[in-house]
Short mmCIF file of C-alpha atoms in Angstrom, two decimals:
data_model
loop_
_atom_site.label_atom_id
_atom_site.label_comp_id
_atom_site.label_asym_id
_atom_site.label_seq_id
_atom_site.Cartn_x
_atom_site.Cartn_y
_atom_site.Cartn_z
CA MET U 6 -100.64 94.10 2.72
CA SER U 7 -99.16 97.44 3.57
CA GLN U 8 -98.56 98.13 7.22
CA PRO U 9 -100.72 100.83 8.81
CA GLU U 10 -98.96 104.09 9.23
CA GLN U 11 -97.62 104.68 12.71
CA PRO U 12 -98.18 108.07 14.28
CA ALA U 13 -95.09 110.18 14.26
CA LYS U 14 -93.20 109.96 17.54
CA SER U 15 -93.10 113.17 19.41
CA SER U 16 -89.68 114.41 20.29
CA ALA U 17 -90.93 114.97 23.83
CA GLU U 18 -92.13 111.28 24.17
CA GLU U 19 -89.68 109.17 26.17
CA PRO U 20 -89.48 105.34 25.96
CA TRP U 21 -90.91 103.38 28.90
CA PRO U 22 -88.61 101.31 31.06
CA VAL U 23 -89.29 97.57 31.12
CA ARG U 24 -90.47 97.70 34.71
CA VAL U 25 -93.10 100.28 33.79
CA VAL U 26 -94.40 98.15 30.95
CA SER U 27 -94.44 95.10 33.23
CA GLN U 28 -96.31 97.03 35.91
CA LYS U 29 -98.94 98.24 33.42
CA ILE U 30 -99.46 94.70 32.13
CA GLY U 31 -99.84 93.49 35.72
CA ALA U 32 -102.39 96.21 36.42
CA TRP U 33 -104.41 95.28 33.32
CA VAL U 34 -104.36 91.55 34.19
CA ALA U 35 -105.49 92.39 37.73
CA LYS U 36 -108.65 93.92 36.26
CA LEU U 37 -109.74 90.53 34.86
CA GLY U 38 -110.94 89.36 38.24
CA TRP U 39 -111.88 85.79 39.08
CA VAL U 40 -112.67 83.36 36.23
CA TRP U 41 -113.57 79.69 35.80
CA VAL U 42 -110.91 77.77 33.86
CA ASP U 43 -111.12 74.28 32.32
CA GLY U 44 -108.04 72.22 31.45
CA GLN U 45 -105.99 69.10 31.91
CA VAL U 46 -103.44 68.63 34.66
CA ALA U 47 -100.01 68.13 33.09
CA GLN U 48 -97.99 68.19 36.32
CA ILE U 49 -98.57 68.33 40.09
CA SER U 50 -95.92 69.50 42.54
CA ARG U 51 -96.58 68.81 46.20
CA ARG U 52 -93.61 69.80 48.30
CA PRO U 53 -93.39 68.12 51.68
CA GLY U 54 -94.26 70.52 54.46
CA ALA U 55 -95.31 73.25 52.02
CA SER U 56 -98.81 74.70 52.23
CA VAL U 57 -98.89 75.64 48.54
CA VAL U 58 -99.38 73.20 45.67
CA PHE U 59 -98.23 73.97 42.13
CA LEU U 60 -100.12 72.67 39.11
CA THR U 61 -99.35 72.92 35.40
CA LEU U 62 -102.70 73.27 33.61
CA ARG U 63 -102.68 72.50 29.89
CA ASP U 64 -105.22 73.21 27.17
CA PRO U 65 -106.06 69.79 25.66
CA SER U 66 -106.52 71.29 22.19
CA ALA U 67 -103.52 73.60 22.01
CA ASP U 68 -99.86 73.66 22.95
CA LEU U 69 -100.47 76.07 25.83
CA SER U 70 -100.11 75.75 29.58
CA LEU U 71 -100.31 77.92 32.69
CA THR U 72 -98.98 77.54 36.19
CA VAL U 73 -101.62 77.32 38.93
CA THR U 74 -100.95 77.87 42.63
CA ALA U 75 -103.40 76.75 45.26
CA HIS U 76 -103.42 76.12 48.98
CA ARG U 77 -103.11 72.45 49.88
CA ASP U 78 -106.43 72.64 51.72
CA VAL U 79 -108.12 73.84 48.49
CA LEU U 80 -106.76 70.83 46.59
CA ASP U 81 -107.61 68.35 49.34
CA ALA U 82 -111.14 69.70 49.59
CA GLY U 83 -111.97 69.70 45.88
CA ALA U 84 -109.81 66.98 44.35
CA PRO U 85 -107.90 64.93 46.92
CA GLU U 86 -107.14 62.12 44.44
CA LEU U 87 -106.07 64.44 41.64
CA ALA U 88 -103.46 62.89 39.33
CA GLU U 89 -101.64 63.99 36.21
CA GLY U 90 -103.80 63.74 33.09
CA ALA U 91 -107.07 64.48 34.92
CA ARG U 92 -109.51 67.11 33.70
CA VAL U 93 -110.30 69.87 36.21
CA THR U 94 -112.36 73.00 36.47
CA LEU U 95 -110.98 75.61 38.82
CA HIS U 96 -111.94 79.05 40.06
CA ALA U 97 -108.87 81.25 39.81
CA LYS U 98 -107.58 84.79 39.48
CA PRO U 99 -104.96 85.59 36.80
CA GLU U 100 -101.80 87.14 38.24
CA PHE U 101 -98.89 88.70 36.44
CA TYR U 102 -95.50 88.83 38.17
CA PRO U 103 -93.70 91.94 36.91
CA ALA U 104 -90.31 90.82 38.19
CA ARG U 105 -90.37 87.65 36.08
CA GLY U 106 -92.79 88.76 33.38
CA SER U 107 -94.84 85.55 33.87
CA LEU U 108 -98.56 84.87 34.02
CA SER U 109 -100.10 82.37 36.44
CA LEU U 110 -103.40 81.51 38.10
CA ARG U 111 -104.19 81.55 41.81
CA ALA U 112 -107.01 79.11 42.55
CA ASP U 113 -109.37 79.14 45.50
CA GLU U 114 -111.51 76.20 44.29
CA ILE U 115 -110.59 73.08 42.30
CA ARG U 116 -113.09 70.51 40.98
CA GLN U 117 -112.08 67.34 39.25
CA VAL U 118 -114.37 66.68 36.30
CA GLY U 119 -116.28 63.45 36.91
CA LEU U 120 -117.00 60.71 34.41
CA GLY U 121 -120.63 61.72 34.03
CA GLU U 122 -119.73 65.29 33.20
CA LEU U 123 -117.07 64.11 30.77
CA LEU U 124 -119.57 61.90 28.97
CA ALA U 125 -122.06 64.77 28.82
CA ARG U 126 -119.42 67.02 27.29
CA LEU U 127 -118.51 64.36 24.76
CA GLU U 128 -122.16 63.93 23.81
CA ARG U 129 -122.57 67.68 23.26
CA LEU U 130 -119.40 67.75 21.16
CA LYS U 131 -120.58 64.73 19.19
CA LYS U 132 -123.85 66.49 18.30
CA LEU U 133 -121.95 69.64 17.32
CA LEU U 134 -119.52 67.83 15.04
CA GLY U 135 -122.30 65.73 13.56
CA ALA U 136 -124.33 68.83 12.75
CA GLU U 137 -121.30 70.29 10.96
CA GLY U 138 -121.03 67.21 8.73
CA LEU U 139 -117.82 65.72 10.13
CA PHE U 140 -119.51 62.32 10.45
CA ALA U 141 -121.17 62.37 7.00
CA ARG U 142 -120.98 58.96 5.33
CA GLU U 143 -120.81 60.40 1.81
CA ARG U 144 -117.49 62.14 2.50
CA LYS U 145 -115.73 59.00 3.71
CA ARG U 146 -113.18 57.64 1.25
CA ARG U 147 -112.47 54.03 0.35
CA LEU U 148 -109.08 52.65 1.28
CA PRO U 149 -106.68 51.68 -1.52
CA PHE U 150 -106.67 47.96 -2.29
CA LEU U 151 -102.92 47.69 -1.75
CA PRO U 152 -101.32 50.81 -0.22
CA GLN U 153 -97.80 51.64 -1.28
CA ARG U 154 -96.95 52.82 2.22
CA VAL U 155 -98.88 52.87 5.50
CA GLY U 156 -98.49 55.65 8.04
CA LEU U 157 -98.92 54.52 11.65
CA ILE U 158 -99.41 56.84 14.64
CA THR U 159 -99.25 55.00 17.96
CA GLY U 160 -97.51 54.79 21.30
CA ARG U 161 -93.86 53.78 21.45
CA ALA U 162 -93.30 50.02 21.88
CA SER U 163 -97.02 49.58 22.55
CA ALA U 164 -99.09 46.46 22.09
CA ALA U 165 -101.16 48.34 19.51
CA GLU U 166 -98.05 49.06 17.42
CA ARG U 167 -96.95 45.43 17.66
CA ASP U 168 -100.41 44.15 16.70
CA VAL U 169 -100.71 46.40 13.65
CA LEU U 170 -97.19 45.72 12.36
CA MET U 171 -97.20 41.97 13.03
CA ASN U 172 -100.67 41.24 11.67
CA THR U 173 -100.27 43.50 8.64
CA ARG U 174 -96.95 41.93 7.64
CA ARG U 175 -98.39 38.49 8.27
CA ARG U 176 -101.11 39.27 5.74
CA TRP U 177 -98.86 41.07 3.24
CA PRO U 178 -95.14 40.63 4.04
CA SER U 179 -93.86 43.36 1.70
CA VAL U 180 -95.97 46.17 3.18
CA ASP U 181 -93.99 49.33 4.03
CA PHE U 182 -94.64 51.40 7.17
CA ARG U 183 -93.75 54.86 8.34
CA VAL U 184 -94.26 54.82 12.10
CA ILE U 185 -94.46 57.94 14.27
CA ASN U 186 -94.54 57.29 18.01
CA VAL U 187 -96.45 59.78 20.13
CA PRO U 188 -98.04 59.86 23.58
CA VAL U 189 -101.52 58.37 23.34
CA GLN U 190 -102.83 59.78 26.61
CA GLY U 191 -102.09 62.70 28.86
CA PRO U 192 -101.92 66.44 28.22
CA THR U 193 -99.32 66.29 25.44
CA ALA U 194 -101.06 63.61 23.39
CA VAL U 195 -103.36 65.75 21.23
CA PRO U 196 -100.78 68.28 19.94
CA GLN U 197 -98.27 65.58 19.09
CA ILE U 198 -100.88 63.39 17.37
CA ILE U 199 -101.99 66.39 15.29
CA ASP U 200 -98.38 67.14 14.33
CA ALA U 201 -97.85 63.50 13.33
CA LEU U 202 -101.02 63.62 11.22
CA LYS U 203 -99.73 66.67 9.36
CA VAL U 204 -96.38 65.01 8.68
CA LEU U 205 -97.93 61.83 7.29
CA ASP U 206 -100.63 63.68 5.35
CA ASN U 207 -97.95 65.76 3.60
CA ASP U 208 -95.96 62.62 2.70
CA ASP U 209 -96.97 61.70 -0.86
CA THR U 210 -95.70 58.14 -0.40
CA VAL U 211 -98.22 57.43 2.39
CA ASP U 212 -101.52 56.08 1.02
CA VAL U 213 -103.35 55.48 4.31
CA ILE U 214 -102.90 56.64 7.92
CA VAL U 215 -103.69 54.44 10.93
CA LEU U 216 -104.29 55.82 14.43
CA ALA U 217 -103.85 52.93 16.86
CA ARG U 218 -104.13 52.62 20.63
CA GLY U 219 -104.99 49.81 23.00
CA GLY U 220 -107.94 49.79 25.35
CA GLY U 221 -108.34 51.94 28.42
CA SER U 222 -110.76 53.91 30.53
CA VAL U 223 -112.85 56.77 29.23
CA GLU U 224 -110.33 59.21 30.70
CA ASP U 225 -107.45 57.40 28.97
CA LEU U 226 -109.18 57.66 25.59
CA LEU U 227 -110.14 61.32 25.97
CA PRO U 228 -107.43 62.61 23.56
CA PHE U 229 -109.12 60.70 20.75
CA SER U 230 -112.39 62.56 21.40
CA ASP U 231 -110.70 65.96 21.33
CA GLU U 232 -112.33 68.50 19.01
CA ALA U 233 -109.06 69.74 17.55
CA LEU U 234 -107.95 66.19 16.71
CA CYS U 235 -111.33 65.37 15.14
CA ARG U 236 -111.08 68.43 12.91
CA ALA U 237 -107.50 67.56 11.99
CA VAL U 238 -108.58 64.07 10.91
CA PHE U 239 -111.48 65.56 8.94
CA GLY U 240 -109.07 67.86 7.11
CA CYS U 241 -106.65 65.11 6.04
CA ARG U 242 -106.27 64.44 2.32
CA THR U 243 -105.12 60.88 3.05
CA PRO U 244 -107.68 58.25 4.17
CA VAL U 245 -107.55 57.69 7.94
CA VAL U 246 -108.27 54.46 9.83
CA SER U 247 -109.21 54.69 13.51
CA ALA U 248 -108.13 51.69 15.60
CA ILE U 249 -108.66 52.95 19.15
CA GLY U 250 -109.38 50.67 22.08
CA HIS U 251 -111.61 47.63 21.96
CA GLU U 252 -114.88 46.84 20.20
CA THR U 253 -116.97 48.59 22.85
CA ASP U 254 -114.85 51.78 22.86
CA ALA U 255 -116.15 54.54 20.60
CA PRO U 256 -114.16 57.79 20.81
CA LEU U 257 -115.34 60.59 18.53
CA ILE U 258 -112.47 60.06 16.13
CA ASP U 259 -114.13 56.76 15.16
CA TYR U 260 -117.01 58.72 13.65
CA VAL U 261 -114.76 61.16 11.78
CA ALA U 262 -112.27 58.66 10.35
CA ASP U 263 -112.86 57.17 6.91
CA VAL U 264 -112.77 53.61 8.34
CA ARG U 265 -113.33 52.47 11.90
CA ALA U 266 -111.51 49.33 13.03
CA SER U 267 -112.71 47.63 16.19
CA THR U 268 -109.15 46.84 17.34
CA PRO U 269 -105.59 47.40 16.07
CA THR U 270 -105.64 43.79 14.85
CA ASP U 271 -108.81 44.52 12.89
CA ALA U 272 -107.07 47.54 11.34
CA ALA U 273 -104.44 45.22 9.87
CA LYS U 274 -107.21 43.25 8.14
CA ARG U 275 -108.67 46.41 6.65
CA ILE U 276 -105.59 48.17 5.29
CA VAL U 277 -104.02 45.29 3.31
CA PRO U 278 -105.40 42.14 1.66
CA ASP U 279 -104.34 38.68 2.76
CA LEU U 280 -101.63 37.29 0.49
CA GLY U 281 -102.80 33.70 0.97
CA GLU U 282 -106.42 34.56 0.20
CA GLU U 283 -105.47 36.62 -2.84
CA THR U 284 -103.20 33.85 -4.11
CA ALA U 285 -106.03 31.33 -3.66
CA LEU U 286 -108.43 33.67 -5.50
CA ILE U 287 -105.93 34.04 -8.35
CA GLU U 288 -105.52 30.27 -8.59
CA GLN U 289 -109.27 29.80 -8.52
CA ALA U 290 -109.73 32.43 -11.23
CA ARG U 291 -106.97 30.81 -13.27
CA ARG U 292 -108.66 27.41 -13.02
CA ARG U 293 -111.98 28.92 -14.06
CA LEU U 294 -110.27 30.61 -16.97
CA ASP U 295 -108.58 27.35 -17.98
CA ARG U 296 -111.89 25.51 -17.86
CA ALA U 297 -113.59 28.25 -19.86
CA VAL U 298 -110.87 28.21 -22.53
CA ILE U 299 -110.86 24.39 -22.76
CA THR U 300 -114.66 24.36 -23.01
CA LEU U 301 -114.58 27.00 -25.73
CA VAL U 302 -111.90 25.16 -27.69
CA ASP U 303 -113.79 21.85 -27.39
CA ARG U 304 -117.03 23.44 -28.51
CA GLU U 305 -115.41 25.08 -31.52
CA THR U 306 -113.58 21.82 -32.36
CA HIS U 307 -116.88 19.91 -32.33
CA ARG U 308 -118.42 22.60 -34.48
CA LEU U 309 -115.59 22.32 -37.00
CA GLU U 310 -115.90 18.54 -37.04
CA SER U 311 -119.62 18.86 -37.61
CA TRP U 312 -119.03 21.20 -40.53
CA ARG U 313 -116.34 18.95 -41.97
CA SER U 314 -118.64 15.91 -41.79
CA ARG U 315 -121.26 17.55 -43.97
CA PRO U 316 -121.33 16.26 -47.60
CA VAL U 317 -120.61 19.68 -48.99
CA LEU U 318 -117.26 19.69 -47.21
CA ALA U 319 -116.58 15.96 -47.00
CA ARG U 320 -117.11 15.44 -50.83
CA PRO U 321 -117.36 18.87 -52.43
CA GLU U 322 -117.15 17.29 -55.98
CA VAL U 323 -120.64 15.80 -55.43
CA LEU U 324 -122.12 19.24 -55.29
CA VAL U 325 -120.25 20.24 -58.45
CA ASP U 326 -121.40 17.09 -60.26
CA GLN U 327 -124.98 17.73 -59.20
CA ARG U 328 -124.84 21.27 -60.44
CA ALA U 329 -123.15 20.14 -63.68
CA ALA U 330 -125.96 17.61 -64.27
CA ASP U 331 -128.52 20.33 -63.59
CA VAL U 332 -126.79 22.65 -66.05
CA THR U 333 -126.66 19.89 -68.70
CA GLY U 334 -130.35 19.08 -68.21
CA LEU U 335 -131.33 22.73 -68.44
CA ARG U 336 -129.21 23.20 -71.54
CA ASP U 337 -130.84 20.15 -73.23
CA ARG U 338 -134.29 21.40 -72.34
CA ALA U 339 -133.41 24.82 -73.71
CA THR U 340 -132.09 23.27 -76.94
CA ARG U 341 -135.22 21.15 -77.42
CA SER U 342 -137.47 24.06 -76.66
CA LEU U 343 -135.60 26.27 -79.09
CA ASP U 344 -135.74 23.62 -81.85
CA GLN U 345 -139.45 23.17 -81.34
CA ARG U 346 -140.07 26.89 -81.48
CA LEU U 347 -137.94 27.22 -84.63
CA ARG U 348 -139.78 24.36 -86.37
CA ARG U 349 -143.13 25.80 -85.34
CA ALA U 350 -142.15 29.22 -86.59
CA ASP U 351 -140.89 27.74 -89.89
CA ASP U 352 -144.21 25.96 -90.41
CA ASP U 353 -146.14 29.11 -89.63
CA LEU U 354 -143.97 31.04 -92.06
CA ARG U 355 -144.57 28.53 -94.87
CA HIS U 356 -148.32 28.53 -94.26
CA THR U 357 -148.41 32.31 -94.19
CA LEU U 358 -146.33 32.48 -97.39
CA ALA U 359 -148.68 30.04 -99.09
CA ARG U 360 -151.69 32.11 -98.09
CA LEU U 361 -150.00 35.25 -99.30
CA ARG U 362 -149.16 33.68 -102.58
CA ALA U 363 -152.71 32.39 -102.99
CA LEU U 364 -154.10 35.85 -102.40
CA SER U 365 -151.45 37.71 -104.38
CA PRO U 366 -152.59 39.46 -107.71
CA ARG U 367 -149.49 38.07 -109.29
CA ALA U 368 -150.76 34.54 -108.81
CA THR U 369 -153.99 35.55 -110.60
CA LEU U 370 -151.98 37.02 -113.44
CA GLU U 371 -150.00 33.80 -113.74
CA ARG U 372 -153.26 31.98 -114.34
CA GLY U 373 -153.82 34.09 -117.53
CA TYR U 374 -155.59 37.11 -116.16
CA ALA U 375 -154.50 40.69 -116.90
CA ILE U 376 -154.99 44.09 -115.26
CA VAL U 377 -156.17 46.89 -117.54
CA GLN U 378 -155.44 50.46 -116.50
CA ARG U 379 -156.15 53.77 -118.15
CA ALA U 380 -153.42 56.25 -118.72
CA ASP U 381 -154.16 57.84 -115.35
CA GLY U 382 -153.63 54.48 -113.60
CA HIS U 383 -157.30 53.80 -112.93
CA VAL U 384 -158.11 50.09 -113.15
CA VAL U 385 -160.76 49.42 -115.78
CA ARG U 386 -163.45 47.19 -114.44
CA ALA U 387 -166.21 47.84 -117.06
CA ALA U 388 -166.28 48.62 -120.80
CA GLY U 389 -168.15 51.83 -120.19
CA GLU U 390 -165.18 53.25 -118.32
CA VAL U 391 -163.20 53.70 -121.55
CA GLU U 392 -163.84 55.42 -124.85
CA ALA U 393 -162.60 54.82 -128.35
CA GLY U 394 -159.13 56.01 -128.83
CA ASP U 395 -158.08 55.66 -125.20
CA VAL U 396 -154.70 54.12 -124.63
CA LEU U 397 -154.78 51.36 -122.10
CA ARG U 398 -152.00 49.69 -120.09
CA VAL U 399 -152.37 45.94 -119.85
CA ARG U 400 -150.34 44.27 -117.10
CA LEU U 401 -149.58 40.61 -117.59
CA ALA U 402 -147.89 38.05 -115.40
CA ASP U 403 -144.71 38.74 -117.29
CA GLY U 404 -144.52 42.31 -118.56
CA GLU U 405 -147.17 44.73 -119.80
CA LEU U 406 -148.71 45.90 -123.11
CA ARG U 407 -150.01 49.13 -124.58
CA ALA U 408 -153.36 48.85 -126.31
CA GLY U 409 -155.84 51.21 -127.89
CA VAL U 410 -159.64 51.14 -127.75
CA GLN U 411 -161.49 50.85 -131.05
CA GLU U 412 -165.14 51.30 -131.75
#
């Protein structure tokens, strides 16, 4: 994006000295008046004999802190047992010191946030995050069956770290870890946990991230109910396992994480399978497979034996002989049938020939009869059909004659 054009500097305009700028900033800050501020105490400085107490107030969700000054009587009246890591609400006026260029707060009332108020705040935050869908079950991802590398965020040399590493390697000895140690309580916990999450989430070799911490009070577990940390976990591309506290502890990160483990030891059971159990399952599956193959081979062997015991396979020549006998019988029947039909046809032919011969005119002629025809071929059947002088054709059994008619 192009930068907005700056107004041309007048030749008569002179630069401000630093003290002037500092004084103007101080004047503007002074206009803010008194405000209520909420934060976590990162440090308390009580100097013996001094009437002023110095506090370092840190924003739990950001890497930001301010110095707070208050009269000892103010602290003793509002929070006499105040310790580092406690949540406070204070009434203060922002002050800017031009000589040092620093901003601080001057408090006239300090209230330590009680457990009831903390729980009420957590409940309101829980409803807010739930309404935004950070706890939705459908967005939670399944853990890989056997992660290539496990990222672990936990306190340095803590019991939680020892439990996760020892129990995970006991279940799967070759598992690889990338461990990042961070504070797990106090004002610096949330920013460092978020930074560790970003590092592990950007590491392509890490397949699952585990957040682990031992048990503690509600105040000790507050960092794991921080809104910024919950949103950071929600935004991770890598599946996240929450293993915070004991079974009864339920910080908000438990609801956001993809998998909630009741304890760090339980987390070890969830991120890797048990080598002994998997080996037993493989052996059991192998035995089932062996039994299935042996059963199949036996069944097919019995089936082959059954087929081989059938006559058609045991003595295949029997079938050929039977078919040869059938063919011979059919051929004999066909021959007899054909001979009978030929003899019958021959007899019929002789009878028919005899009948034809008996009815033939030639047979009549052979008995001495003759056929008389006029010249036009008309057969003469009566004497009146001819006249004197007509030439007649007389057909005999053997040859023919020409004859004339006389009166």
